[in-house]
Amino acid sequence: MDLDKDKIVTQDELNEPAPVDQVEERVEAEMKKLKGEAKRQVADGLSDPELGREGDRLKEEGQRELDDAKKV
């Protein structure tokens, strides 16, 4: 069984990200989400509303990025 090199299409030609790159995006988004949750918990303990808002923002941003990464 020989491969016909003319029929092979690469990910670069399809402008498709490599699976390892897709995983990296999801991991980064999960980490951002977790960081936001941690900041929210610290803010609640310290009664710091500004830190709480930052934590909520990070958590929401991480969730959006995670949703976007899953669509690809």
mmCIF file of N, CA and C in Angstrom:
data_model
loop_
_atom_site.group_PDB
_atom_site.id
_atom_site.type_symbol
_atom_site.label_atom_id
_atom_site.label_comp_id
_atom_site.label_asym_id
_atom_site.label_seq_id
_atom_site.Cartn_x
_atom_site.Cartn_y
_atom_site.Cartn_z
ATOM 1 N N MET A 1 0.846 -1.178 0.000
ATOM 2 C CA MET A 1 0.000 0.000 0.000
ATOM 3 C C MET A 1 0.892 1.241 0.000
ATOM 4 N N ASP A 2 0.873 1.960 -1.065
ATOM 5 C CA ASP A 2 1.656 3.182 -1.200
ATOM 6 C C ASP A 2 0.761 4.397 -0.992
ATOM 7 N N LEU A 3 1.364 5.440 -0.451
ATOM 8 C CA LEU A 3 0.640 6.696 -0.280
ATOM 9 C C LEU A 3 0.844 7.577 -1.503
ATOM 10 N N ASP A 4 -0.242 8.141 -1.980
ATOM 11 C CA ASP A 4 -0.161 9.070 -3.095
ATOM 12 C C ASP A 4 0.056 10.465 -2.506
ATOM 13 N N LYS A 5 1.252 10.980 -2.620
ATOM 14 C CA LYS A 5 1.607 12.261 -2.009
ATOM 15 C C LYS A 5 0.791 13.420 -2.562
ATOM 16 N N ASP A 6 0.215 13.270 -3.727
ATOM 17 C CA ASP A 6 -0.600 14.330 -4.309
ATOM 18 C C ASP A 6 -1.969 14.431 -3.635
ATOM 19 N N LYS A 7 -2.382 13.373 -2.958
ATOM 20 C CA LYS A 7 -3.701 13.362 -2.319
ATOM 21 C C LYS A 7 -3.648 13.694 -0.829
ATOM 22 N N ILE A 8 -2.465 13.895 -0.299
ATOM 23 C CA ILE A 8 -2.317 14.220 1.118
ATOM 24 C C ILE A 8 -2.532 15.716 1.314
ATOM 25 N N VAL A 9 -3.390 16.036 2.275
ATOM 26 C CA VAL A 9 -3.663 17.431 2.610
ATOM 27 C C VAL A 9 -3.232 17.638 4.057
ATOM 28 N N THR A 10 -2.421 18.645 4.302
ATOM 29 C CA THR A 10 -1.900 18.889 5.644
ATOM 30 C C THR A 10 -2.788 19.870 6.414
ATOM 31 N N GLN A 11 -2.578 19.907 7.717
ATOM 32 C CA GLN A 11 -3.319 20.851 8.552
ATOM 33 C C GLN A 11 -2.984 22.290 8.163
ATOM 34 N N ASP A 12 -1.741 22.527 7.781
ATOM 35 C CA ASP A 12 -1.353 23.881 7.362
ATOM 36 C C ASP A 12 -2.131 24.308 6.120
ATOM 37 N N GLU A 13 -2.293 23.396 5.178
ATOM 38 C CA GLU A 13 -3.031 23.719 3.954
ATOM 39 C C GLU A 13 -4.508 23.978 4.247
ATOM 40 N N LEU A 14 -5.035 23.311 5.257
ATOM 41 C CA LEU A 14 -6.435 23.505 5.639
ATOM 42 C C LEU A 14 -6.603 24.655 6.630
ATOM 43 N N ASN A 15 -5.473 25.234 7.042
ATOM 44 C CA ASN A 15 -5.473 26.305 8.043
ATOM 45 C C ASN A 15 -6.170 25.829 9.320
ATOM 46 N N GLU A 16 -5.873 24.609 9.705
ATOM 47 C CA GLU A 16 -6.481 23.956 10.867
ATOM 48 C C GLU A 16 -5.453 23.874 11.990
ATOM 49 N N PRO A 17 -5.826 24.279 13.213
ATOM 50 C CA PRO A 17 -4.859 24.194 14.311
ATOM 51 C C PRO A 17 -4.575 22.741 14.685
ATOM 52 N N ALA A 18 -3.372 22.501 15.138
ATOM 53 C CA ALA A 18 -2.981 21.163 15.568
ATOM 54 C C ALA A 18 -3.715 20.814 16.868
ATOM 55 N N PRO A 19 -4.039 19.544 17.084
ATOM 56 C CA PRO A 19 -4.738 19.152 18.314
ATOM 57 C C PRO A 19 -4.013 19.574 19.583
ATOM 58 N N VAL A 20 -2.685 19.537 19.577
ATOM 59 C CA VAL A 20 -1.944 19.939 20.770
ATOM 60 C C VAL A 20 -2.169 21.424 21.060
ATOM 61 N N ASP A 21 -2.318 22.247 20.049
ATOM 62 C CA ASP A 21 -2.588 23.668 20.253
ATOM 63 C C ASP A 21 -3.993 23.879 20.815
ATOM 64 N N GLN A 22 -4.931 23.063 20.397
ATOM 65 C CA GLN A 22 -6.292 23.173 20.902
ATOM 66 C C GLN A 22 -6.340 22.827 22.390
ATOM 67 N N VAL A 23 -5.584 21.835 22.796
ATOM 68 C CA VAL A 23 -5.544 21.443 24.205
ATOM 69 C C VAL A 23 -4.948 22.571 25.035
ATOM 70 N N GLU A 24 -3.905 23.171 24.523
ATOM 71 C CA GLU A 24 -3.244 24.254 25.251
ATOM 72 C C GLU A 24 -4.212 25.407 25.510
ATOM 73 N N GLU A 25 -5.018 25.758 24.525
ATOM 74 C CA GLU A 25 -5.992 26.841 24.694
ATOM 75 C C GLU A 25 -7.006 26.499 25.784
ATOM 76 N N ARG A 26 -7.478 25.245 25.782
ATOM 77 C CA ARG A 26 -8.457 24.837 26.795
ATOM 78 C C ARG A 26 -7.847 24.845 28.183
ATOM 79 N N VAL A 27 -6.600 24.407 28.300
ATOM 80 C CA VAL A 27 -5.929 24.397 29.608
ATOM 81 C C VAL A 27 -5.747 25.825 30.123
ATOM 82 N N GLU A 28 -5.339 26.728 29.263
ATOM 83 C CA GLU A 28 -5.159 28.122 29.673
ATOM 84 C C GLU A 28 -6.482 28.734 30.113
ATOM 85 N N ALA A 29 -7.557 28.425 29.399
ATOM 86 C CA ALA A 29 -8.874 28.944 29.756
ATOM 87 C C ALA A 29 -9.327 28.378 31.104
ATOM 88 N N GLU A 30 -9.094 27.090 31.330
ATOM 89 C CA GLU A 30 -9.445 26.469 32.615
ATOM 90 C C GLU A 30 -8.658 27.113 33.753
ATOM 91 N N MET A 31 -7.376 27.371 33.522
ATOM 92 C CA MET A 31 -6.540 27.987 34.553
ATOM 93 C C MET A 31 -7.033 29.400 34.885
ATOM 94 N N LYS A 32 -7.428 30.145 33.873
ATOM 95 C CA LYS A 32 -7.937 31.493 34.103
ATOM 96 C C LYS A 32 -9.226 31.432 34.921
ATOM 97 N N LYS A 33 -10.073 30.479 34.583
ATOM 98 C CA LYS A 33 -11.333 30.297 35.302
ATOM 99 C C LYS A 33 -11.065 29.949 36.773
ATOM 100 N N LEU A 34 -10.144 29.035 37.013
ATOM 101 C CA LEU A 34 -9.806 28.651 38.384
ATOM 102 C C LEU A 34 -9.184 29.810 39.161
ATOM 103 N N LYS A 35 -8.365 30.588 38.489
ATOM 104 C CA LYS A 35 -7.750 31.753 39.145
ATOM 105 C C LYS A 35 -8.828 32.750 39.562
ATOM 106 N N GLY A 36 -9.825 32.921 38.693
ATOM 107 C CA GLY A 36 -10.938 33.813 39.023
ATOM 108 C C GLY A 36 -11.723 33.315 40.215
ATOM 109 N N GLU A 37 -11.982 32.007 40.263
ATOM 110 C CA GLU A 37 -12.696 31.430 41.398
ATOM 111 C C GLU A 37 -11.902 31.618 42.692
ATOM 112 N N ALA A 38 -10.593 31.415 42.626
ATOM 113 C CA ALA A 38 -9.747 31.591 43.808
ATOM 114 C C ALA A 38 -9.760 33.041 44.284
ATOM 115 N N LYS A 39 -9.676 33.973 43.340
ATOM 116 C CA LYS A 39 -9.700 35.389 43.720
ATOM 117 C C LYS A 39 -11.030 35.752 44.362
ATOM 118 N N ARG A 40 -12.122 35.198 43.837
ATOM 119 C CA ARG A 40 -13.441 35.472 44.399
ATOM 120 C C ARG A 40 -13.505 34.967 45.842
ATOM 121 N N GLN A 41 -12.971 33.777 46.102
ATOM 122 C CA GLN A 41 -12.995 33.219 47.449
ATOM 123 C C GLN A 41 -12.138 34.046 48.411
ATOM 124 N N VAL A 42 -10.984 34.490 47.959
ATOM 125 C CA VAL A 42 -10.128 35.335 48.791
ATOM 126 C C VAL A 42 -10.827 36.668 49.052
ATOM 127 N N ALA A 43 -11.446 37.215 48.026
ATOM 128 C CA ALA A 43 -12.153 38.488 48.175
ATOM 129 C C ALA A 43 -13.292 38.367 49.183
ATOM 130 N N ASP A 44 -14.002 37.252 49.140
ATOM 131 C CA ASP A 44 -15.085 37.054 50.101
ATOM 132 C C ASP A 44 -14.538 36.993 51.530
ATOM 133 N N GLY A 45 -13.397 36.328 51.685
ATOM 134 C CA GLY A 45 -12.781 36.233 53.009
ATOM 135 C C GLY A 45 -12.264 37.567 53.511
ATOM 136 N N LEU A 46 -11.777 38.385 52.605
ATOM 137 C CA LEU A 46 -11.224 39.690 52.980
ATOM 138 C C LEU A 46 -12.260 40.808 52.910
ATOM 139 N N SER A 47 -13.439 40.492 52.449
ATOM 140 C CA SER A 47 -14.484 41.502 52.220
ATOM 141 C C SER A 47 -13.969 42.602 51.295
ATOM 142 N N ASP A 48 -13.360 42.186 50.191
ATOM 143 C CA ASP A 48 -12.790 43.116 49.211
ATOM 144 C C ASP A 48 -13.610 43.040 47.921
ATOM 145 N N PRO A 49 -14.541 43.974 47.739
ATOM 146 C CA PRO A 49 -15.419 43.905 46.561
ATOM 147 C C PRO A 49 -14.672 44.079 45.227
ATOM 148 N N GLU A 50 -13.628 44.889 45.213
ATOM 149 C CA GLU A 50 -12.871 45.093 43.974
ATOM 150 C C GLU A 50 -12.181 43.802 43.533
ATOM 151 N N LEU A 51 -11.557 43.110 44.470
ATOM 152 C CA LEU A 51 -10.922 41.834 44.166
ATOM 153 C C LEU A 51 -11.972 40.808 43.732
ATOM 154 N N GLY A 52 -13.134 40.877 44.330
ATOM 155 C CA GLY A 52 -14.230 39.988 43.963
ATOM 156 C C GLY A 52 -14.675 40.212 42.531
ATOM 157 N N ARG A 53 -14.782 41.470 42.131
ATOM 158 C CA ARG A 53 -15.169 41.787 40.740
ATOM 159 C C ARG A 53 -14.110 41.292 39.763
ATOM 160 N N GLU A 54 -12.838 41.459 40.130
ATOM 161 C CA GLU A 54 -11.758 40.974 39.277
ATOM 162 C C GLU A 54 -11.815 39.446 39.139
ATOM 163 N N GLY A 55 -12.104 38.778 40.252
ATOM 164 C CA GLY A 55 -12.240 37.326 40.220
ATOM 165 C C GLY A 55 -13.395 36.888 39.329
ATOM 166 N N ASP A 56 -14.520 37.576 39.451
ATOM 167 C CA ASP A 56 -15.686 37.258 38.611
ATOM 168 C C ASP A 56 -15.365 37.485 37.134
ATOM 169 N N ARG A 57 -14.658 38.581 36.851
ATOM 170 C CA ARG A 57 -14.294 38.900 35.467
ATOM 171 C C ARG A 57 -13.398 37.816 34.883
ATOM 172 N N LEU A 58 -12.391 37.407 35.659
ATOM 173 C CA LEU A 58 -11.482 36.351 35.190
ATOM 174 C C LEU A 58 -12.227 35.038 34.953
ATOM 175 N N LYS A 59 -13.109 34.712 35.869
ATOM 176 C CA LYS A 59 -13.871 33.466 35.754
ATOM 177 C C LYS A 59 -14.738 33.486 34.484
ATOM 178 N N GLU A 60 -15.430 34.590 34.239
ATOM 179 C CA GLU A 60 -16.278 34.709 33.050
ATOM 180 C C GLU A 60 -15.442 34.692 31.772
ATOM 181 N N GLU A 61 -14.314 35.387 31.790
ATOM 182 C CA GLU A 61 -13.432 35.416 30.623
ATOM 183 C C GLU A 61 -12.889 34.017 30.328
ATOM 184 N N GLY A 62 -12.497 33.312 31.371
ATOM 185 C CA GLY A 62 -12.007 31.946 31.199
ATOM 186 C C GLY A 62 -13.082 31.034 30.639
ATOM 187 N N GLN A 63 -14.320 31.201 31.111
ATOM 188 C CA GLN A 63 -15.417 30.370 30.610
ATOM 189 C C GLN A 63 -15.696 30.658 29.136
ATOM 190 N N ARG A 64 -15.655 31.939 28.752
ATOM 191 C CA ARG A 64 -15.864 32.302 27.335
ATOM 192 C C ARG A 64 -14.773 31.683 26.461
ATOM 193 N N GLU A 65 -13.528 31.786 26.918
ATOM 194 C CA GLU A 65 -12.419 31.222 26.154
ATOM 195 C C GLU A 65 -12.536 29.705 26.064
ATOM 196 N N LEU A 66 -12.976 29.089 27.135
ATOM 197 C CA LEU A 66 -13.165 27.636 27.137
ATOM 198 C C LEU A 66 -14.268 27.238 26.161
ATOM 199 N N ASP A 67 -15.360 27.982 26.166
ATOM 200 C CA ASP A 67 -16.453 27.714 25.219
ATOM 201 C C ASP A 67 -15.984 27.887 23.777
ATOM 202 N N ASP A 68 -15.198 28.942 23.528
ATOM 203 C CA ASP A 68 -14.684 29.174 22.178
ATOM 204 C C ASP A 68 -13.729 28.061 21.738
ATOM 205 N N ALA A 69 -12.891 27.594 22.651
ATOM 206 C CA ALA A 69 -11.932 26.538 22.329
ATOM 207 C C ALA A 69 -12.647 25.231 22.023
ATOM 208 N N LYS A 70 -13.759 24.985 22.667
ATOM 209 C CA LYS A 70 -14.518 23.760 22.431
ATOM 210 C C LYS A 70 -15.231 23.778 21.087
ATOM 211 N N LYS A 71 -15.515 24.976 20.571
ATOM 212 C CA LYS A 71 -16.208 25.093 19.284
ATOM 213 C C LYS A 71 -15.314 24.697 18.119
ATOM 214 N N VAL A 72 -14.009 24.838 18.298
ATOM 215 C CA VAL A 72 -13.070 24.575 17.212
ATOM 216 C C VAL A 72 -12.888 23.135 16.959
#
